[in-house]
XYZ file of C-alpha atoms in Angstrom:
676
model
C -17.063 -0.187 -23.804
C -16.770 -1.373 -20.217
C -15.066 -4.598 -21.276
C -12.589 -2.547 -23.317
C -11.774 -0.368 -20.309
C -10.894 -3.434 -18.273
C -9.174 -5.645 -20.829
C -7.149 -3.150 -22.880
C -4.493 -2.891 -20.116
C -4.346 -6.702 -20.004
C -3.808 -6.778 -23.760
C -0.988 -4.264 -23.435
C 0.580 -6.260 -20.621
C 0.485 -9.452 -22.708
C 2.039 -7.771 -25.760
C 4.883 -6.193 -23.783
C 5.441 -9.250 -21.592
C 5.329 -11.939 -24.272
C 6.713 -10.116 -27.289
C 8.758 -7.312 -25.737
C 12.093 -8.883 -26.674
C 10.904 -9.343 -30.235
C 9.332 -5.940 -30.893
C 11.753 -3.971 -28.699
C 11.469 -1.512 -25.820
C 10.049 1.503 -27.654
C 7.098 -0.341 -29.253
C 6.344 -1.958 -25.880
C 6.218 1.464 -24.238
C 4.060 2.971 -26.955
C 1.589 0.088 -27.165
C 0.969 -0.168 -23.415
C 0.741 3.610 -22.997
C -1.600 4.057 -25.974
C -3.941 1.334 -24.735
C -4.019 2.921 -21.267
C -4.920 6.298 -22.734
C -7.753 4.695 -24.710
C -8.967 3.037 -21.496
C -8.744 6.395 -19.673
C -10.738 8.185 -22.393
C -13.443 5.529 -22.262
C -13.479 5.783 -18.445
C -14.107 9.523 -18.644
C -17.051 8.923 -20.954
C -18.324 6.164 -18.632
C -18.109 8.619 -15.729
C -20.285 11.097 -17.645
C -22.656 8.359 -18.774
C -23.176 7.007 -15.260
C -23.094 10.126 -13.091
C -24.863 12.583 -15.393
C -27.050 10.420 -17.602
C -27.662 7.753 -14.953
C -26.839 4.814 -17.204
C -25.384 2.311 -14.771
C -24.831 -1.210 -16.002
C -24.095 -4.775 -14.941
C -22.347 -6.624 -17.786
C -22.032 -10.415 -17.574
C -18.790 -11.487 -19.215
C -18.973 -15.252 -18.695
C -19.937 -17.934 -16.157
C -17.062 -18.463 -13.790
C -17.711 -20.947 -10.972
C -20.738 -23.191 -10.449
C -20.651 -25.677 -7.595
C -23.961 -26.911 -6.213
C -25.902 -23.886 -4.993
C -22.857 -21.646 -5.342
C -22.587 -19.537 -8.479
C -20.133 -16.774 -9.293
C -20.124 -15.087 -12.686
C -17.432 -12.889 -14.136
C -19.398 -9.659 -14.198
C -18.576 -5.985 -14.659
C -20.562 -3.729 -12.332
C -20.613 -0.048 -13.236
C -22.298 2.390 -10.845
C -21.159 5.781 -9.565
C -18.673 4.271 -7.131
C -17.119 2.194 -9.911
C -17.132 5.122 -12.352
C -15.158 7.286 -9.918
C -12.563 4.554 -9.456
C -12.315 3.939 -13.203
C -11.404 7.591 -13.799
C -8.912 7.618 -10.934
C -7.161 4.371 -11.846
C -6.952 4.778 -15.627
C -6.089 8.489 -15.659
C -3.256 8.214 -13.146
C -2.010 4.944 -14.633
C -1.927 6.348 -18.179
C 0.019 9.412 -17.008
C 2.423 7.189 -15.063
C 2.960 5.115 -18.233
C 3.763 8.286 -20.200
C 6.076 9.573 -17.456
C 7.883 6.229 -17.319
C 8.882 6.483 -20.983
C 11.250 9.262 -19.960
C 12.126 8.105 -16.463
C 13.027 4.526 -17.436
C 14.649 5.372 -20.780
C 18.036 3.935 -19.822
C 16.763 0.766 -18.173
C 17.350 -2.386 -20.167
C 14.184 -4.127 -18.920
C 11.588 -1.611 -20.042
C 9.238 -4.139 -21.718
C 9.016 -6.099 -18.487
C 8.418 -2.907 -16.497
C 5.602 -1.707 -18.741
C 4.066 -5.164 -18.760
C 3.974 -5.134 -14.956
C 2.457 -1.627 -14.915
C -0.356 -2.637 -17.260
C -0.949 -5.892 -15.390
C -1.223 -3.892 -12.173
C -3.811 -1.607 -13.770
C -5.834 -4.548 -15.102
C -5.954 -6.172 -11.663
C -7.113 -2.929 -10.090
C -9.811 -2.510 -12.725
C -10.966 -6.064 -12.052
C -11.225 -5.171 -8.391
C -13.275 -1.996 -8.795
C -15.652 -3.460 -11.418
C -16.398 -6.623 -9.443
C -20.000 -7.566 -8.716
C -19.287 -10.172 -6.056
C -16.823 -10.758 -3.260
C -15.003 -13.586 -5.046
C -14.257 -11.505 -8.131
C -13.128 -8.666 -5.878
C -10.758 -11.071 -4.130
C -9.394 -12.136 -7.506
C -8.546 -8.532 -8.382
C -7.359 -7.947 -4.820
C -4.767 -10.713 -5.068
C -3.854 -9.719 -8.607
C -2.952 -6.263 -7.373
C -0.876 -7.865 -4.611
C 1.007 -9.999 -7.136
C 1.673 -7.082 -9.480
C 2.845 -4.878 -6.612
C 5.278 -7.616 -5.584
C 6.697 -7.676 -9.097
C 6.947 -3.878 -9.324
C 8.432 -3.249 -5.883
C 11.032 -5.932 -6.549
C 11.555 -4.862 -10.168
C 15.272 -4.336 -9.562
C 15.586 -7.849 -8.170
C 19.370 -7.783 -8.407
C 19.372 -5.705 -5.226
C 18.743 -7.569 -1.953
C 16.948 -4.531 -0.520
C 14.408 -4.609 -3.357
C 13.762 -8.311 -2.831
C 13.342 -7.759 0.905
C 10.903 -4.884 0.348
C 8.848 -6.895 -2.134
C 8.711 -9.858 0.223
C 7.730 -7.618 3.138
C 4.874 -6.092 1.139
C 3.736 -9.537 0.049
C 3.788 -11.074 3.544
C 2.150 -8.149 5.372
C -0.593 -7.956 2.773
C -1.221 -11.680 3.068
C -1.923 -11.164 6.775
C -4.636 -8.689 5.882
C -5.888 -10.872 3.042
C -6.329 -13.794 5.443
C -8.836 -11.692 7.383
C -10.481 -10.648 4.128
C -10.797 -14.293 3.059
C -12.342 -15.245 6.416
C -14.802 -12.389 5.974
C -15.782 -13.702 2.530
C -16.241 -17.205 3.954
C -18.420 -15.752 6.686
C -20.509 -13.746 4.213
C -21.245 -16.873 2.188
C -22.013 -18.881 5.332
C -24.500 -16.283 6.591
C -26.063 -15.032 3.356
C -25.541 -18.102 1.113
C -24.320 -15.802 -1.640
C -21.355 -13.636 -2.560
C -23.288 -11.373 -4.921
C -23.197 -7.771 -3.714
C -26.864 -6.943 -4.324
C -28.064 -10.141 -2.647
C -25.881 -9.633 0.412
C -26.616 -5.917 0.765
C -30.398 -6.445 0.511
C -30.245 -9.064 3.261
C -27.906 -7.079 5.547
C -30.601 -4.990 7.343
C -32.407 -8.150 8.424
C -29.196 -9.403 10.084
C -28.850 -6.318 12.278
C -28.679 -7.357 15.916
C -28.246 -11.062 15.160
C -25.580 -12.877 17.153
C -23.794 -16.209 17.172
C -22.223 -18.284 19.922
C -18.444 -18.071 20.211
C -17.259 -19.891 23.302
C -19.186 -18.335 26.161
C -19.909 -15.069 24.303
C -22.696 -13.900 22.062
C -21.021 -12.066 19.180
C -22.743 -9.738 16.719
C -22.766 -11.321 13.284
C -22.531 -8.234 11.066
C -19.887 -6.649 13.282
C -17.736 -9.759 12.984
C -18.096 -9.910 9.199
C -17.330 -6.214 8.772
C -14.275 -6.374 11.032
C -12.872 -9.328 9.107
C -13.377 -7.515 5.816
C -11.764 -4.422 7.315
C -8.641 -6.393 8.259
C -8.111 -6.883 4.546
C -8.583 -3.151 4.013
C -6.053 -2.390 6.753
C -3.381 -4.438 5.003
C -4.003 -3.132 1.504
C -4.378 0.502 2.613
C -1.481 0.377 5.088
C -3.329 1.272 8.279
C -1.480 1.288 11.593
C -0.314 -2.178 12.540
C -0.211 -3.381 8.929
C 1.475 -0.279 7.512
C 5.105 -1.333 7.700
C 5.313 -2.452 4.069
C 4.379 0.930 2.606
C 7.598 2.941 3.181
C 9.735 0.037 1.991
C 7.724 -0.046 -1.228
C 9.884 2.952 -2.222
C 12.450 0.395 -3.353
C 10.639 0.209 -6.656
C 11.113 2.866 -9.369
C 9.463 6.206 -8.617
C 6.633 5.706 -11.169
C 5.707 2.583 -9.218
C 5.505 4.627 -6.040
C 3.152 7.075 -7.750
C 0.952 4.300 -9.096
C 0.742 2.299 -5.857
C 0.423 5.220 -3.451
C -1.767 7.593 -5.407
C -4.527 5.802 -7.148
C -4.483 2.080 -7.056
C -3.424 -0.486 -4.495
C -3.603 1.578 -1.322
C -7.034 2.974 -2.169
C -8.499 -0.507 -2.591
C -9.195 -0.765 1.142
C -11.135 2.503 1.158
C -13.095 1.316 -1.873
C -13.882 -1.968 -0.089
C -15.340 -0.231 2.973
C -17.376 2.155 0.809
C -18.619 -0.687 -1.408
C -19.657 -2.643 1.687
C -21.206 0.439 3.347
C -24.707 -1.156 3.258
C -23.280 -3.737 5.665
C -21.178 -1.370 7.771
C -24.175 0.920 8.350
C -25.787 -1.853 10.399
C -22.593 -2.623 12.333
C -21.982 0.527 14.408
C -19.228 -1.032 16.503
C -17.342 -1.939 13.356
C -17.677 1.654 12.162
C -16.262 2.878 15.460
C -13.259 0.626 14.985
C -12.789 1.925 11.441
C -12.905 5.483 12.778
C -10.367 4.711 15.495
C -7.913 3.020 13.142
C -8.251 5.723 10.490
C -7.791 8.666 12.864
C -4.906 6.980 14.674
C -3.174 6.223 11.377
C -3.615 9.814 10.190
C -1.908 11.078 13.337
C 0.762 8.357 13.553
C 1.955 8.673 9.961
C 2.004 12.472 10.192
C 4.291 12.323 13.237
C 6.667 9.908 11.510
C 6.843 12.093 8.411
C 8.175 15.018 10.447
C 11.810 13.929 10.467
C 12.245 11.621 7.469
C 15.029 12.673 5.114
C 14.313 10.510 2.083
C 12.161 12.607 -0.254
C 10.069 9.620 -1.347
C 9.557 8.321 2.193
C 8.150 11.651 3.326
C 5.514 11.401 0.607
C 4.942 7.718 1.446
C 4.106 8.509 5.065
C 1.917 11.334 3.801
C -0.017 8.740 1.794
C -0.425 6.585 4.881
C -1.748 9.599 6.809
C -4.191 10.648 4.076
C -5.568 7.121 3.873
C -6.263 7.434 7.581
C -8.356 10.510 6.806
C -10.391 8.491 4.308
C -11.097 5.700 6.785
C -11.975 8.199 9.497
C -14.576 9.656 7.120
C -15.986 6.229 6.297
C -16.132 5.407 10.011
C -18.482 8.358 10.679
C -20.643 7.304 7.709
C -19.326 10.117 5.503
C -18.585 7.746 2.638
C -18.931 10.527 0.076
C -16.209 12.470 1.871
C -13.977 9.397 1.902
C -14.362 8.892 -1.842
C -13.980 12.609 -2.529
C -10.634 12.681 -0.732
C -9.618 9.495 -2.536
C -10.453 11.264 -5.813
C -8.572 14.495 -5.148
C -5.717 12.726 -3.373
C -4.983 10.725 -6.518
C -4.133 13.902 -8.417
C -1.981 15.745 -5.905
C -0.243 12.682 -4.508
C 0.673 11.390 -7.970
C 1.857 14.931 -8.730
C 4.082 14.955 -5.639
C 5.599 11.541 -6.353
C 6.298 12.284 -9.998
C 7.695 15.716 -9.113
C 9.963 14.037 -6.579
C 10.945 11.616 -9.334
C 11.872 14.559 -11.560
C 14.111 15.894 -8.788
C 15.684 12.474 -8.252
C 16.207 12.086 -11.989
C 17.934 15.464 -12.251
C 20.251 14.680 -9.315
C 21.327 11.302 -10.705
C 19.044 9.468 -8.301
C 19.949 11.210 -5.088
C 17.035 11.004 -2.611
C 18.426 12.485 0.617
C 16.910 15.950 1.046
C 19.819 16.980 3.258
C 22.006 16.859 0.134
C 19.658 19.058 -1.891
C 18.746 22.759 -1.717
C 18.786 25.694 -4.108
C 17.137 23.750 -6.938
C 14.315 26.211 -7.634
C 16.505 28.216 -10.054
C 17.499 25.111 -12.027
C 14.192 23.209 -11.917
C 11.599 25.999 -12.155
C 8.842 23.879 -13.688
C 9.329 21.039 -11.209
C 9.399 23.626 -8.418
C 6.028 25.000 -9.548
C 4.528 21.520 -9.819
C 5.624 20.463 -6.350
C 4.403 23.803 -5.003
C 0.937 23.083 -6.400
C 1.064 19.558 -4.978
C 1.976 20.885 -1.533
C -0.769 23.506 -1.642
C -3.307 20.795 -2.457
C -1.980 18.326 0.117
C -2.009 20.857 2.942
C -5.478 22.045 1.957
C -4.720 25.709 1.365
C -7.894 27.734 0.867
C -10.068 30.539 2.183
C -12.797 29.068 4.423
C -14.887 32.254 4.483
C -15.091 32.325 0.691
C -15.165 28.560 0.292
C -12.445 28.482 -2.363
C -9.156 26.658 -2.372
C -7.154 23.750 -3.722
C -8.507 20.211 -3.995
C -7.311 19.192 -0.554
C -9.090 22.180 0.965
C -12.463 20.795 -0.097
C -11.915 17.119 0.555
C -9.696 17.040 3.665
C -11.438 19.871 5.478
C -14.734 18.184 4.645
C -13.562 15.095 6.533
C -12.567 17.147 9.575
C -15.974 18.842 9.539
C -17.776 15.514 9.162
C -15.899 14.062 12.134
C -16.838 17.090 14.251
C -20.526 16.851 13.289
C -20.696 13.130 13.994
C -21.075 13.849 17.695
C -19.304 12.684 20.815
C -17.225 9.596 21.248
C -15.119 8.251 18.427
C -16.144 11.050 16.076
C -14.584 13.637 18.379
C -11.493 11.479 18.683
C -11.234 11.495 14.910
C -11.855 15.243 14.744
C -9.019 16.181 17.077
C -6.488 13.719 15.666
C -7.178 14.639 12.034
C -7.053 18.328 12.971
C -3.665 17.920 14.651
C -2.484 15.812 11.721
C -3.363 18.714 9.400
C -0.846 20.924 11.204
C 1.814 18.202 11.177
C 1.184 17.604 7.472
C 1.802 21.268 6.741
C 5.131 21.170 8.580
C 6.630 18.060 6.959
C 5.303 18.953 3.494
C 6.801 22.431 3.487
C 9.948 21.126 5.180
C 10.396 18.798 2.232
C 9.721 21.594 -0.253
C 12.074 24.089 1.381
C 14.896 21.580 1.924
C 14.698 20.534 -1.713
C 14.339 23.825 -3.556
C 15.541 26.599 -1.247
C 18.567 27.448 0.834
C 22.116 26.570 -0.201
C 22.949 23.520 -2.248
C 24.395 20.861 0.092
C 25.758 17.969 -2.001
C 28.585 17.127 0.414
C 26.528 17.314 3.622
C 26.005 14.049 5.463
C 28.112 12.256 2.892
C 29.147 9.609 5.349
C 25.998 9.606 7.427
C 24.439 6.265 8.173
C 20.669 6.451 7.828
C 19.229 4.927 10.951
C 16.762 2.252 10.141
C 17.146 2.466 6.377
C 20.733 3.110 5.415
C 20.231 1.159 2.226
C 17.766 3.654 0.941
C 20.000 6.647 0.453
C 20.355 5.870 -3.242
C 17.324 3.829 -4.091
C 16.873 4.395 -7.760
C 19.783 3.230 -9.918
C 18.801 0.211 -11.929
C 20.979 -2.376 -13.509
C 22.484 -0.917 -16.596
C 21.447 2.632 -15.707
C 23.999 5.254 -16.589
C 22.510 7.538 -13.986
C 24.161 5.692 -11.179
C 25.343 8.152 -8.563
C 29.126 8.296 -8.473
C 29.572 11.510 -6.518
C 28.002 14.869 -5.774
C 26.129 16.391 -8.701
C 27.225 19.866 -9.770
C 24.484 22.473 -10.100
C 25.608 23.071 -13.656
C 24.573 19.491 -14.408
C 21.066 19.920 -12.971
C 18.357 20.404 -15.582
C 14.655 19.790 -16.123
C 13.450 16.336 -17.072
C 12.420 15.574 -20.675
C 9.045 16.818 -21.880
C 7.498 13.352 -21.738
C 7.961 13.516 -17.942
C 6.758 17.106 -17.543
C 3.462 16.816 -19.439
C 1.954 14.376 -16.867
C 2.946 16.808 -14.114
C 1.005 19.624 -15.770
C -2.113 17.488 -16.196
C -1.995 16.296 -12.581
C -1.424 19.868 -11.390
C -4.682 20.926 -13.048
C -6.488 18.173 -11.136
C -4.763 19.125 -7.886
C -5.920 22.721 -8.267
C -9.429 22.396 -9.670
C -10.813 18.884 -8.995
C -12.079 19.885 -5.565
C -13.882 22.980 -6.790
C -15.337 21.175 -9.810
C -16.778 18.179 -7.965
C -17.416 19.394 -4.417
C -21.142 19.847 -4.997
C -21.458 16.393 -6.550
C -19.455 14.280 -4.125
C -20.470 15.874 -0.802
C -22.655 18.869 -1.619
C -26.276 19.428 -2.422
C -26.161 17.131 -5.465
C -24.653 14.161 -3.594
C -27.893 12.184 -3.515
C -28.331 12.310 -7.267
C -24.654 11.713 -7.856
C -24.135 8.609 -5.711
C -27.657 7.204 -6.038
C -27.640 3.733 -4.482
C -23.925 2.970 -4.747
C -23.256 3.991 -1.115
C -24.971 2.843 2.055
C -25.406 6.423 3.281
C -25.357 9.352 0.874
C -26.588 12.090 3.148
C -25.629 12.638 6.736
C -23.029 14.534 8.648
C -21.064 15.632 5.624
C -23.947 17.516 4.125
C -24.543 19.813 7.066
C -21.805 22.375 6.450
C -23.951 25.223 7.736
C -23.904 23.675 11.184
C -20.119 23.725 11.448
C -18.906 26.437 13.856
C -16.599 29.037 12.397
C -13.685 27.996 14.625
C -13.882 24.458 13.219
C -13.782 25.790 9.659
C -10.852 28.085 10.441
C -8.807 25.664 12.559
C -7.293 23.614 9.668
C -6.026 26.645 7.748
C -4.674 28.214 10.937
C -2.709 25.047 11.726
C -1.569 24.861 8.117
C -0.192 28.389 8.273
C 1.437 27.598 11.613
C 3.083 24.468 10.191
C 4.405 26.431 7.219
C 5.703 29.168 9.520
C 7.644 26.718 11.680
C 9.124 25.019 8.623
C 10.098 28.395 7.133
C 11.719 29.467 10.411
C 13.866 26.345 10.698
C 14.758 25.647 7.069
C 15.001 29.139 5.557
C 15.684 31.650 8.324
C 17.762 29.390 10.582
C 18.857 26.331 8.564
C 21.677 25.678 11.019
C 19.261 24.745 13.823
C 17.775 21.436 12.512
C 21.156 19.639 12.196
C 22.088 20.738 15.714
C 18.758 19.533 17.100
C 19.053 16.232 15.246
C 22.587 15.720 16.571
C 21.280 15.838 20.137
C 19.125 12.738 19.389
C 16.412 13.623 21.856
C 13.939 10.998 23.001
C 11.034 12.349 20.926
C 13.175 12.867 17.829
C 14.617 9.351 18.073
C 11.190 7.844 18.667
C 9.661 9.526 15.617
C 12.720 9.086 13.402
C 12.565 5.353 14.096
C 8.849 5.265 13.197
C 7.561 4.444 16.677
C 9.828 1.345 16.588
C 7.151 -0.744 14.869
C 9.729 -2.630 12.801
C 11.863 -3.336 15.849
C 8.870 -4.478 17.898
C 7.679 -6.797 15.127
C 11.202 -8.109 14.728
C 11.358 -8.914 18.458
C 7.840 -10.317 18.838
C 7.313 -12.072 15.511
C 10.357 -12.355 13.259
C 12.910 -13.631 15.785
C 10.550 -16.114 17.508
C 9.479 -17.403 14.092
C 13.092 -17.853 13.007
C 13.916 -19.586 16.322
C 10.936 -21.889 15.923
C 11.932 -22.648 12.342
C 15.504 -23.486 13.307
C 14.300 -25.604 16.227
C 11.930 -27.596 14.068
C 14.679 -28.009 11.498
C 17.525 -29.026 13.795
C 15.647 -30.983 16.458
C 12.336 -31.915 14.907
C 13.604 -32.838 11.474
C 17.247 -33.612 12.159
C 17.201 -35.441 15.483
C 13.653 -36.784 15.769
C 12.529 -37.508 12.228
C 15.947 -38.321 10.813
C 17.160 -39.890 14.052
C 14.135 -41.746 15.466
C 11.518 -41.569 12.737
C 11.259 -43.512 9.499
C 14.637 -42.276 8.325
C 16.211 -43.317 11.639
C 14.665 -46.801 11.580
C 15.840 -47.273 8.032
C 19.350 -46.222 9.042
C 19.434 -48.693 11.944
C 18.254 -51.540 9.691
C 21.087 -50.713 7.335
C 23.548 -50.761 10.230
C 22.355 -54.194 11.406
C 22.357 -55.549 7.884
C 25.854 -54.213 7.320
C 27.118 -56.063 10.438
C 25.251 -59.230 9.487
C 26.788 -59.222 6.042
C 30.237 -59.274 7.636
C 29.426 -62.714 9.120
C 28.838 -64.164 5.657
C 32.579 -64.731 4.993
C 32.245 -67.948 2.925
C 34.702 -69.966 5.086
C 33.489 -73.328 6.545
C 35.421 -72.950 9.772
C 33.724 -69.625 10.451
C 30.305 -71.280 10.132
C 31.457 -74.269 12.289
C 32.667 -71.885 14.959
C 29.313 -70.119 14.894
C 27.461 -73.476 15.240
C 29.664 -74.478 18.175
C 29.087 -71.150 19.916
C 25.338 -71.555 19.448
C 25.378 -75.099 20.819
C 27.341 -74.010 23.871
C 24.885 -71.189 24.452
C 21.901 -73.579 24.313
C 23.546 -76.109 26.686
C 24.399 -73.350 29.129
C 20.844 -72.026 29.024
C 19.294 -75.476 29.652
C 21.658 -76.122 32.569
C 20.920 -72.798 34.181
C 17.194 -72.998 33.544
C 16.948 -76.637 34.649
C 18.859 -75.900 37.811
C 16.559 -73.029 38.570
C 13.519 -75.224 38.129
């Protein structure tokens, strides 16, 4: 069963990729989608089998690498942590496959697209079922490769190629740290097997090694290196710049990458390695700092974005920060719970946004939308549910609410209960981020579905920082290319094959938190997680100790954020354009995403390009080609060419040369003899 869960998506990818042109687009879609649904059904049963019946398993597929004392088998590890990820990955991926049948119906490269989707899912399943660091790295890089292919799916467009390359390069920076961490783990523990390393980790607590003149903690170093990989894959501040540009891919790709797969891999890594992180408190503090800072940073950037997909992308970045903040205060159950619920409502938001984009002939600028609730009532309801879940709407006194209410508020509470220091830093930043999230989420909703329809507004506006993204979606051969403003009479709901996934995800967004709260972070957490996490109990289980003002603060800020958005975008919609036109310092700073791209361009990109040109022009051209082997060879040819000219074949030329030589010798002897 477990092997089928993992390899069925690979089978689908191979069929669509190798035989797609032979069997056609429709069979490719149906085969890959059907196999994903079978994998999802088996994953649900595996979840029940592992979490309820307690039947975890380690399945050895085949020997992989044997070199001296080093051994690494291809093994499938299924415990509670894996079971949760199996449900998340396969369920969202199968729904994205189904949605894509409608969304990509006019694209001429559908077999290739569905092959990439299934390959992406296989790589992610390899990652989450790994039983050693090397196999995890294999899945890790497979996900990176598949994301490169999907983001750059419309490779005819330079912007898509640039976005794919950016994602690939930034992730390789993180993966370099991850690889160093794996090397270090093998050097210290002489094994890459999870159980072996985790059993030995407590004995390494407090051990140090010499680095220059410093004594450096061993476990802290290993955990930080592993976390660098997580920062890249999960788009944490500093290595986040690839995530918004990933919107260049088709909208289903955005849902798959941002909701349930690639970006959650970093959170999974930290939770899987929690037996190590628990004995590296300084590393946990760094994780907390990065997570909380990212949650706040991304929320501030999302305030003034106008591309409907980019708003949701920065929301993803912010929510990932919440997950890392939870892991940093040892609330790993909270981190995984938010990962679980986030998959449903974030996929719902992306696919709902895709339905809007599809209905407007691929228009993505929210400033050109408005008044769509009447024409897209089902999509309106779905995005409403997604927003309610994202902003964590609920009633704290009664303890009932949407999925985000249980998982996100649980993280805020866990950060508060963790005590002083970095935990309090995380508490305040995640709390503030909750209010900011409410504002930009409802701003997006109100600009899209309410107020007057504005198809002509900002028609000639240049989008600062990303002008190429105003019409991201049209693919080669797509009849939906945007050739002018769309009339409201032309706006209609998407086909049923796109709406059914929205309804399923909406159910998860509403009820997943209520259904699993007790298992993930409640009184049953110990029996649920068993030994798959380094710390099952802790701060997150002490809800009774949370002061009432802490429980009420998130919902108060959520209501405040909604109120401000309603004031500006419903009651006084004329105010935001006027405020934006003033281009205040704060607005400009946030609109340009804290100038991270510009800073990196100045500090890294331009110096690298200058160095490359210098090495090319001077190093290669003048030194190597001029003075090196190529230069010596050229000078030999020059001398030979001149020497050949002397070989004329005429006797008098040779006689003249002999006479000149004789005169030179006589002159030399006379001068030398005279000197002596």
